[in-house]
Amino acid sequence: MVRYTLGKEDKGGARDPVPLGAVGALPAFADVGIVLAEAVGRITPDDLLSADHGYTQTDRKQILAHVRLRDMRSISKMAATSLTRALRGSDKKRGSSLICALSTRFSRGFDNSDGLSAETCVNLLHASTAAGALAEAPQIAEALTSLDGLTGNFIDLVLIDIFRHDHALSGLALALLLSSTERMAPQAADVLRTAWDQLREGQARLPEVPISLTELRAIAAAEASAAAEAEAQAEAAAKAAAVAVKAVAPPAKAAAVGNGAAPAVAAEPEPRSPVAPAAAEAAFDGTAFDGTAFDGTAFDELRAGLERLRASFAAAAGSAERVRQAYADQRRPAQHDLSALNGLAGEFDDLRARVEAACGGQVTEASADALEEVLDQAVTAHFRRHRVRALAEVAGPSVLEALLSEVREGALVGAPGLETLADLISLGGDPDAFLERFSLQERFRQEAPDHWAPVAGAAAEGLLTLPDRPPH
């Protein structure tokens, strides 16, 4: 009998990167296509809409590219319908690639970057030891909490994709799928149960019935809630520590400021006047990038600065807790902790000023999330405007030349309906996008001048072309 053994730790303590063994070696793995096809068949547009909230702009752009739709801040009902059709379509390569794009943000937790041992993995699958094991598996815990709000059908698709790619912890994905087999077709359910039995051969430590995904997610959510509460307490302690630092700053330090030395505590920033919502929206419409031949470098630099700021916030939270404890013990805090607290406000203000200068407008909320949202708004708007300006060089049938000339002129001034026309051109002639093209044509007729309707028809048929790059 062939046995599929658990990974083991060697005598030096090194951990097997595949602690539960490679699922790709299981005989039942040959039938993974049956399981995947069954899961895809259950996916609906509503399942895809349930997952939209957690994707980054980059992830969403990669997903929408599979149906040749422009970058969006969220996946619309129309886009979800197109994506569902692509999953079920005859182009298997595109469907497989789309599944990978949909599951990437979840699968990262199953590469065993935490270095889990076989024992920890086994403990994760027993209800009595799961909480302690999750403390050693932050990547798995994060993957579990990221499933909040998703439908069962979508979660099944994600876990099956992780299983079929034979990641280091695909054995965990297989175990968590077992509690979902009741909603699967019998043949697909049998494949998963057989695969689990094969993984357990000769391995008494693996449970016959592992913890359900619902139970493990509940434990992960409870642990995350406790961590959030501890973080909130640390933030409160940081504020108290900052006030205490200012209160106990020695006069000698204050006197040194007059001699050109840096103050011991950063001054409170002047309060900013609130910006009306309409004004705030206009402030970050991407116009600050116009005429700059923006190539993304400035945006990448600001993104890097934002990541450094987030790291500084995390480090300062630890410093705040140590400062709080020092005051509670009536000790002088370590200077590096005080410096971390004092320097953070200045780092934030510097990055906020750079974001405002690059994007145009004012960021009134003093948070890293607000800075990221402003960057997303400005850059997305900028590239949308560039897509419209590309229509200044649109080409098509000579019989439409008079109308196309009007479109080219309209592209230079941002005439209404042209962003929809750009979407139509990108989908032109695609037989799998008939409904999307029809919807876009109707929208174009509502937005653009009535006599431009033939232009929309030509775009839908794939008769209009754009340059590779929009003109600056």
Coordinates of C-alpha atoms in Angstrom, one line a residue:
M1 CA 0.0 0.0 0.0
V2 CA 1.3 3.5 -0.9
R3 CA 1.3 5.9 2.1
Y4 CA 1.3 9.7 1.9
T5 CA 3.1 10.7 5.0
L6 CA 3.1 14.0 6.8
G7 CA 6.1 16.2 6.5
K8 CA 8.6 15.9 9.4
E9 CA 11.0 18.2 11.2
D10 CA 14.7 17.1 10.8
K11 CA 17.0 16.7 13.7
G12 CA 18.3 20.3 13.3
G13 CA 14.8 21.7 13.8
A14 CA 14.3 22.7 10.1
R15 CA 10.7 22.5 9.0
D16 CA 9.4 20.7 6.0
P17 CA 8.1 23.3 3.5
V18 CA 5.2 20.9 2.7
P19 CA 4.2 19.7 6.2
L20 CA 1.1 17.7 5.2
G21 CA 2.6 16.3 2.0
A22 CA 2.1 17.2 -1.6
V23 CA -1.5 16.7 -2.6
G24 CA -0.4 16.4 -6.2
A25 CA 0.9 13.0 -5.4
L26 CA -2.5 11.7 -4.4
P27 CA -4.2 9.4 -6.9
A28 CA -7.5 11.3 -6.5
F29 CA -5.7 14.5 -7.5
A30 CA -6.0 13.3 -11.2
D31 CA -9.8 14.1 -10.9
V32 CA -9.3 17.7 -9.6
G33 CA -10.7 18.9 -13.0
I34 CA -14.1 17.4 -12.0
V35 CA -14.2 19.3 -8.8
L36 CA -13.1 22.6 -10.4
A37 CA -15.7 22.4 -13.2
E38 CA -18.4 21.7 -10.6
A39 CA -17.4 24.8 -8.6
V40 CA -17.3 27.0 -11.7
G41 CA -20.8 25.8 -12.7
R42 CA -22.2 27.1 -9.4
I43 CA -20.6 30.6 -9.7
T44 CA -23.0 33.5 -10.3
P45 CA -22.5 37.2 -10.8
D46 CA -23.6 37.8 -7.2
D47 CA -20.9 35.4 -6.0
L48 CA -18.3 37.6 -7.7
L49 CA -19.8 40.8 -6.5
S50 CA -19.5 39.5 -2.9
A51 CA -15.7 39.4 -3.3
D52 CA -15.1 42.8 -4.8
H53 CA -14.6 44.7 -1.6
G54 CA -11.2 43.0 -0.7
Y55 CA -9.3 43.4 -4.0
T56 CA -6.6 46.0 -4.5
Q57 CA -6.7 48.3 -7.5
T58 CA -4.0 46.2 -9.1
D59 CA -5.8 42.9 -8.4
R60 CA -9.1 44.3 -9.8
K61 CA -7.4 45.6 -12.9
Q62 CA -5.9 42.2 -13.6
I63 CA -9.3 40.5 -13.1
L64 CA -11.1 42.9 -15.4
A65 CA -8.5 42.5 -18.1
H66 CA -9.8 39.0 -18.7
V67 CA -13.0 40.5 -20.1
R68 CA -11.3 43.6 -21.6
L69 CA -13.0 46.1 -19.3
R70 CA -11.4 49.3 -18.1
D71 CA -10.0 49.7 -14.6
M72 CA -12.9 50.4 -12.1
R73 CA -13.0 51.3 -8.5
S74 CA -15.4 48.4 -8.0
I75 CA -16.7 45.5 -10.1
S76 CA -20.1 46.4 -11.5
K77 CA -23.0 44.0 -12.1
M78 CA -22.3 44.1 -15.8
A79 CA -18.6 43.3 -15.2
A80 CA -19.5 40.4 -12.9
T81 CA -21.8 39.0 -15.6
S82 CA -19.0 39.2 -18.1
L83 CA -16.6 37.5 -15.7
T84 CA -19.0 34.7 -15.0
R85 CA -19.4 34.1 -18.7
A86 CA -15.6 34.0 -19.1
L87 CA -15.3 31.5 -16.3
R88 CA -17.8 29.2 -18.1
G89 CA -16.7 29.9 -21.6
S90 CA -15.0 27.7 -24.1
D91 CA -11.7 29.5 -23.7
K92 CA -10.3 27.2 -20.9
K93 CA -7.0 29.0 -20.8
R94 CA -8.7 32.4 -20.1
G95 CA -11.0 30.8 -17.6
S96 CA -8.2 29.2 -15.7
S97 CA -6.2 32.4 -15.6
L98 CA -9.2 34.3 -14.3
I99 CA -9.7 31.8 -11.5
C100 CA -6.1 32.3 -10.5
A101 CA -6.5 36.1 -10.6
L102 CA -9.7 35.8 -8.4
S103 CA -8.0 33.6 -5.8
T104 CA -4.5 35.1 -5.6
R105 CA -5.2 37.4 -2.6
F106 CA -6.4 34.3 -0.7
S107 CA -3.8 31.8 -1.8
R108 CA -0.8 33.8 -0.5
G109 CA -1.6 32.5 3.0
F110 CA -1.1 28.9 1.8
D111 CA 2.5 29.1 0.7
N112 CA 3.7 28.3 4.3
S113 CA 5.6 31.5 4.6
D114 CA 5.0 31.1 8.4
G115 CA 7.1 27.9 8.3
L116 CA 4.4 25.8 9.9
S117 CA 5.3 22.3 11.1
A118 CA 3.2 19.2 10.6
E119 CA 2.2 19.3 14.2
T120 CA 0.9 22.8 14.0
C121 CA -1.1 22.0 10.8
V122 CA -2.7 19.0 12.6
N123 CA -3.6 21.2 15.6
L124 CA -5.3 23.6 13.2
L125 CA -7.7 20.9 12.2
H126 CA -8.8 20.0 15.7
A127 CA -11.3 22.3 17.4
S128 CA -9.6 22.0 20.8
T129 CA -6.2 23.1 19.6
A130 CA -7.0 25.4 16.7
A131 CA -6.8 28.7 18.6
G132 CA -3.3 28.0 19.8
A133 CA -2.2 26.9 16.3
L134 CA -3.6 30.0 14.7
A135 CA -1.3 32.1 16.9
E136 CA 1.6 30.4 15.1
A137 CA 0.0 30.9 11.6
P138 CA -0.8 34.6 11.1
Q139 CA -0.9 34.2 7.3
I140 CA -3.5 31.4 7.5
A141 CA -5.4 33.5 10.1
E142 CA -5.4 36.5 7.7
A143 CA -6.5 34.3 4.8
L144 CA -9.5 33.1 6.9
T145 CA -10.6 36.5 8.0
S146 CA -10.4 37.8 4.4
L147 CA -13.2 35.3 3.5
D148 CA -15.7 37.5 5.5
G149 CA -18.7 38.5 3.4
L150 CA -18.0 36.0 0.6
T151 CA -20.5 33.5 -0.6
G152 CA -20.0 29.7 -0.1
N153 CA -19.8 29.2 -3.8
F154 CA -16.9 31.7 -4.2
I155 CA -15.1 30.3 -1.2
D156 CA -15.3 26.8 -2.6
L157 CA -13.8 28.0 -5.9
V158 CA -10.9 29.7 -4.1
L159 CA -10.1 26.7 -1.9
I160 CA -10.3 24.3 -4.9
D161 CA -8.0 26.5 -6.9
I162 CA -5.5 26.5 -3.9
F163 CA -5.9 22.7 -3.8
R164 CA -5.3 22.2 -7.5
H165 CA -2.1 24.3 -7.5
D166 CA -0.5 22.0 -4.9
H167 CA 0.7 24.8 -2.6
A168 CA 2.7 24.0 0.5
L169 CA -0.5 24.0 2.6
S170 CA -2.9 22.7 0.0
G171 CA -3.6 19.9 2.4
L172 CA -5.2 22.4 4.7
A173 CA -7.4 23.7 1.9
L174 CA -8.5 20.1 1.2
A175 CA -9.4 19.6 4.8
L176 CA -11.5 22.9 4.9
L177 CA -13.3 21.9 1.7
L178 CA -14.7 18.7 3.3
S179 CA -17.3 20.7 5.3
S180 CA -18.7 22.1 2.0
T181 CA -19.1 18.8 0.2
E182 CA -22.8 18.7 1.1
R183 CA -23.6 21.5 -1.4
M184 CA -21.5 19.9 -4.1
A185 CA -22.4 17.5 -6.8
P186 CA -21.9 13.9 -5.6
Q187 CA -19.0 13.1 -8.0
A188 CA -17.1 16.2 -7.0
A189 CA -17.7 15.5 -3.3
D190 CA -16.5 12.0 -3.7
V191 CA -13.2 13.1 -5.2
L192 CA -12.5 15.4 -2.2
R193 CA -13.4 12.8 0.4
T194 CA -11.3 10.2 -1.4
A195 CA -8.3 12.6 -1.5
W196 CA -8.6 13.2 2.2
D197 CA -8.7 9.5 3.0
Q198 CA -5.6 9.0 0.9
L199 CA -3.8 11.9 2.7
R200 CA -4.7 10.3 6.1
E201 CA -3.4 6.8 5.2
G202 CA -1.2 5.7 8.0
Q203 CA -1.4 9.2 9.7
A204 CA -3.4 8.8 12.9
R205 CA -2.8 12.5 13.8
L206 CA -5.0 13.8 11.0
P207 CA -8.6 13.8 12.1
E208 CA -11.1 11.7 10.2
V209 CA -13.5 14.7 10.3
P210 CA -11.5 17.9 10.5
I211 CA -12.7 21.2 11.9
S212 CA -15.2 22.9 9.6
L213 CA -14.3 26.1 7.8
T214 CA -17.1 27.9 9.6
E215 CA -15.7 26.9 13.0
L216 CA -12.1 27.8 12.1
R217 CA -13.2 31.2 10.7
A218 CA -15.1 31.9 13.9
I219 CA -11.9 31.2 16.0
A220 CA -9.8 33.4 13.6
A221 CA -12.4 36.2 13.9
A222 CA -12.3 36.1 17.7
E223 CA -8.5 36.2 17.7
A224 CA -8.5 39.1 15.2
S225 CA -11.0 41.0 17.4
A226 CA -8.8 40.5 20.5
A227 CA -5.8 41.8 18.5
A228 CA -7.8 44.8 17.3
E229 CA -8.8 45.6 20.9
A230 CA -5.2 45.3 22.0
E231 CA -4.2 47.7 19.2
A232 CA -6.8 50.2 20.2
Q233 CA -5.4 50.1 23.8
A234 CA -1.9 50.6 22.4
E235 CA -3.1 53.6 20.4
A236 CA -4.7 55.1 23.5
A237 CA -1.5 54.5 25.4
A238 CA 0.4 56.3 22.6
K239 CA -1.7 59.4 23.0
A240 CA -1.3 59.3 26.7
A241 CA 2.5 58.8 26.3
A242 CA 2.8 61.7 23.9
V243 CA 0.9 64.0 26.3
A244 CA 3.1 62.8 29.2
V245 CA 6.3 63.3 27.1
K246 CA 5.3 66.9 26.4
A247 CA 4.4 67.5 30.1
V248 CA 7.8 66.3 31.4
A249 CA 10.0 67.7 28.7
P250 CA 12.8 69.5 30.8
P251 CA 13.2 73.3 30.5
A252 CA 16.7 72.9 29.2
K253 CA 15.4 71.3 26.1
A254 CA 12.9 74.2 25.5
A255 CA 15.7 76.7 26.0
A256 CA 17.9 74.8 23.5
V257 CA 15.3 75.5 20.8
G258 CA 16.2 79.2 20.9
N259 CA 19.8 78.1 20.1
G260 CA 18.8 76.3 17.0
A261 CA 18.3 72.8 18.5
A262 CA 15.3 70.7 17.7
P263 CA 12.4 70.7 20.1
A264 CA 11.9 67.6 22.3
V265 CA 8.3 67.2 21.1
A266 CA 6.8 68.0 17.7
A267 CA 4.3 70.9 17.7
E268 CA 0.7 70.2 17.1
P269 CA -0.3 70.9 13.5
E270 CA -2.7 73.7 12.8
P271 CA -6.2 72.4 12.3
R272 CA -7.3 72.2 8.7
S273 CA -10.5 73.7 7.6
P274 CA -12.9 71.0 6.2
V275 CA -13.4 70.7 2.5
A276 CA -16.9 70.2 1.1
P277 CA -17.5 66.8 -0.4
A278 CA -18.0 68.1 -3.9
A279 CA -14.8 70.2 -3.7
A280 CA -12.8 67.2 -2.3
E281 CA -14.0 65.0 -5.2
A282 CA -13.0 67.6 -7.8
A283 CA -9.6 68.2 -6.1
F284 CA -8.4 64.7 -6.9
D285 CA -9.7 64.3 -10.4
G286 CA -6.3 63.7 -11.9
T287 CA -5.9 67.1 -13.5
A288 CA -2.7 67.7 -11.6
F289 CA -1.0 65.0 -13.7
D290 CA -2.3 66.5 -17.0
G291 CA 0.4 67.6 -19.4
T292 CA 3.1 65.8 -17.4
A293 CA 3.5 62.6 -19.6
F294 CA 2.8 60.8 -16.3
D295 CA 4.4 57.3 -16.5
G296 CA 3.6 56.1 -13.0
T297 CA 7.0 56.8 -11.5
A298 CA 5.8 59.6 -9.2
F299 CA 2.8 57.4 -8.1
D300 CA 5.1 54.5 -7.3
E301 CA 7.4 56.8 -5.2
L302 CA 4.4 58.0 -3.3
R303 CA 3.2 54.4 -2.8
A304 CA 6.6 53.4 -1.5
G305 CA 6.5 56.4 0.9
L306 CA 3.0 55.3 2.1
E307 CA 4.3 51.8 2.8
R308 CA 7.2 53.2 4.9
L309 CA 4.7 55.4 6.8
R310 CA 2.5 52.4 7.6
A311 CA 5.6 50.6 8.9
S312 CA 6.5 53.6 11.0
F313 CA 3.0 53.6 12.5
A314 CA 3.3 50.0 13.4
A315 CA 6.7 50.6 15.0
A316 CA 5.4 53.6 16.9
A317 CA 2.6 51.5 18.3
G318 CA 5.2 49.3 19.9
S319 CA 7.1 52.3 21.2
A320 CA 4.0 53.8 22.6
E321 CA 3.3 50.7 24.6
R322 CA 6.8 50.6 26.0
V323 CA 6.6 54.3 26.9
R324 CA 3.3 53.7 28.6
Q325 CA 4.8 50.9 30.6
A326 CA 7.8 53.0 31.5
Y327 CA 5.6 55.7 33.0
A328 CA 3.5 53.2 34.8
D329 CA 6.8 51.8 36.3
Q330 CA 7.9 55.4 37.0
R331 CA 10.9 55.0 34.7
R332 CA 12.3 57.2 32.0
P333 CA 11.4 55.8 28.6
A334 CA 14.1 54.8 26.2
Q335 CA 15.2 57.7 23.9
H336 CA 14.6 55.7 20.7
D337 CA 11.0 55.1 21.7
L338 CA 10.5 58.8 22.4
S339 CA 12.1 59.6 19.1
A340 CA 9.8 57.2 17.2
L341 CA 6.8 58.9 18.7
N342 CA 8.0 62.4 18.1
G343 CA 9.1 61.8 14.5
L344 CA 5.9 60.1 13.2
A345 CA 3.8 63.2 12.9
G346 CA 6.5 64.9 10.9
E347 CA 6.8 61.9 8.6
F348 CA 3.1 61.9 8.0
D349 CA 2.8 65.6 7.3
D350 CA 5.7 65.4 4.8
L351 CA 4.1 62.6 2.9
R352 CA 0.7 64.3 3.0
A353 CA 2.3 67.5 1.5
R354 CA 3.9 65.4 -1.3
V355 CA 0.5 63.7 -2.1
E356 CA -1.3 67.0 -2.1
A357 CA 1.4 68.6 -4.4
A358 CA 1.3 65.6 -6.8
C359 CA -2.5 65.1 -6.9
G360 CA -3.8 68.6 -6.3
G361 CA -6.1 69.5 -3.5
Q362 CA -6.1 69.0 0.3
V363 CA -6.2 65.8 2.4
T364 CA -8.2 66.7 5.5
E365 CA -8.3 63.3 7.2
A366 CA -5.0 62.5 9.0
S367 CA -4.7 58.8 8.2
A368 CA -2.7 56.6 5.9
D369 CA -5.9 55.1 4.5
A370 CA -7.0 58.6 3.4
L371 CA -3.7 59.2 1.6
E372 CA -4.1 55.9 -0.2
E373 CA -7.6 56.7 -1.2
V374 CA -6.5 60.1 -2.6
L375 CA -3.8 58.4 -4.7
D376 CA -6.2 55.9 -6.1
Q377 CA -8.7 58.6 -7.0
A378 CA -6.2 60.8 -8.7
V379 CA -4.4 58.2 -10.7
T380 CA -7.6 56.4 -11.8
A381 CA -9.1 59.7 -12.9
H382 CA -5.9 60.6 -14.7
F383 CA -5.8 57.4 -16.8
R384 CA -9.5 57.6 -17.6
R385 CA -9.0 61.1 -19.0
H386 CA -6.1 59.8 -21.0
R387 CA -8.3 57.1 -22.5
V388 CA -10.7 59.7 -23.6
R389 CA -8.0 61.8 -25.1
A390 CA -6.9 58.8 -27.2
L391 CA -10.1 59.3 -29.1
A392 CA -8.5 62.4 -30.6
E393 CA -6.9 59.9 -33.0
V394 CA -9.8 57.5 -33.5
A395 CA -10.0 55.9 -36.9
G396 CA -12.8 54.1 -38.7
P397 CA -14.8 53.7 -41.9
S398 CA -14.6 56.7 -44.3
V399 CA -18.4 56.9 -44.4
L400 CA -18.3 58.0 -40.7
E401 CA -15.5 60.5 -41.2
A402 CA -17.6 63.6 -40.5
L403 CA -18.9 62.1 -37.2
L404 CA -15.4 60.9 -36.3
S405 CA -14.0 64.3 -36.8
E406 CA -16.5 65.6 -34.2
V407 CA -15.5 62.9 -31.8
R408 CA -11.9 63.8 -32.2
E409 CA -12.6 67.4 -31.4
G410 CA -14.8 66.3 -28.5
A411 CA -12.0 64.2 -27.1
L412 CA -9.8 67.3 -26.7
V413 CA -12.5 69.0 -24.5
G414 CA -13.8 65.9 -22.7
A415 CA -17.2 65.7 -24.4
P416 CA -19.8 63.5 -22.7
G417 CA -20.1 59.9 -23.6
L418 CA -16.5 59.4 -24.8
E419 CA -15.4 57.3 -21.9
T420 CA -18.3 54.9 -22.7
L421 CA -17.2 55.0 -26.4
A422 CA -13.7 54.0 -25.3
D423 CA -15.1 51.0 -23.5
L424 CA -17.2 50.0 -26.6
I425 CA -14.1 50.1 -28.8
S426 CA -12.2 47.9 -26.4
L427 CA -15.0 45.3 -26.6
G428 CA -15.7 45.8 -30.3
G429 CA -16.5 42.6 -32.2
D430 CA -16.2 40.3 -29.1
P431 CA -18.9 37.7 -29.5
D432 CA -18.7 36.8 -25.8
A433 CA -19.5 40.5 -24.8
F434 CA -22.7 41.0 -26.8
L435 CA -24.7 42.0 -23.7
E436 CA -22.0 44.4 -22.5
R437 CA -21.7 46.0 -25.9
F438 CA -25.5 46.4 -26.0
S439 CA -25.6 48.0 -22.6
L440 CA -22.7 50.4 -23.5
Q441 CA -24.5 51.4 -26.7
E442 CA -27.6 52.3 -24.7
R443 CA -25.5 54.3 -22.3
F444 CA -23.7 56.1 -25.1
R445 CA -27.0 57.1 -26.7
Q446 CA -28.1 58.7 -23.4
E447 CA -24.8 60.5 -22.8
A448 CA -23.7 61.6 -26.3
P449 CA -25.3 63.7 -29.0
D450 CA -28.1 61.8 -30.8
H451 CA -26.5 62.0 -34.2
W452 CA -23.4 60.2 -32.9
A453 CA -25.3 56.9 -32.6
P454 CA -23.8 55.4 -35.7
V455 CA -20.3 55.8 -34.1
A456 CA -21.4 53.6 -31.2
G457 CA -22.7 51.0 -33.7
A458 CA -19.4 51.0 -35.5
A459 CA -17.5 50.7 -32.2
A460 CA -19.6 47.7 -31.2
E461 CA -18.8 45.9 -34.4
G462 CA -15.1 46.4 -34.0
L463 CA -14.8 49.0 -36.9
L464 CA -13.1 51.7 -34.8
T465 CA -9.4 51.7 -33.8
L466 CA -7.3 53.7 -31.3
P467 CA -3.6 54.4 -31.2
D468 CA -1.5 52.2 -28.9
R469 CA -0.8 55.1 -26.6
P470 CA -3.0 58.2 -26.0
P471 CA -1.5 61.5 -27.1
H472 CA -0.1 63.8 -24.4

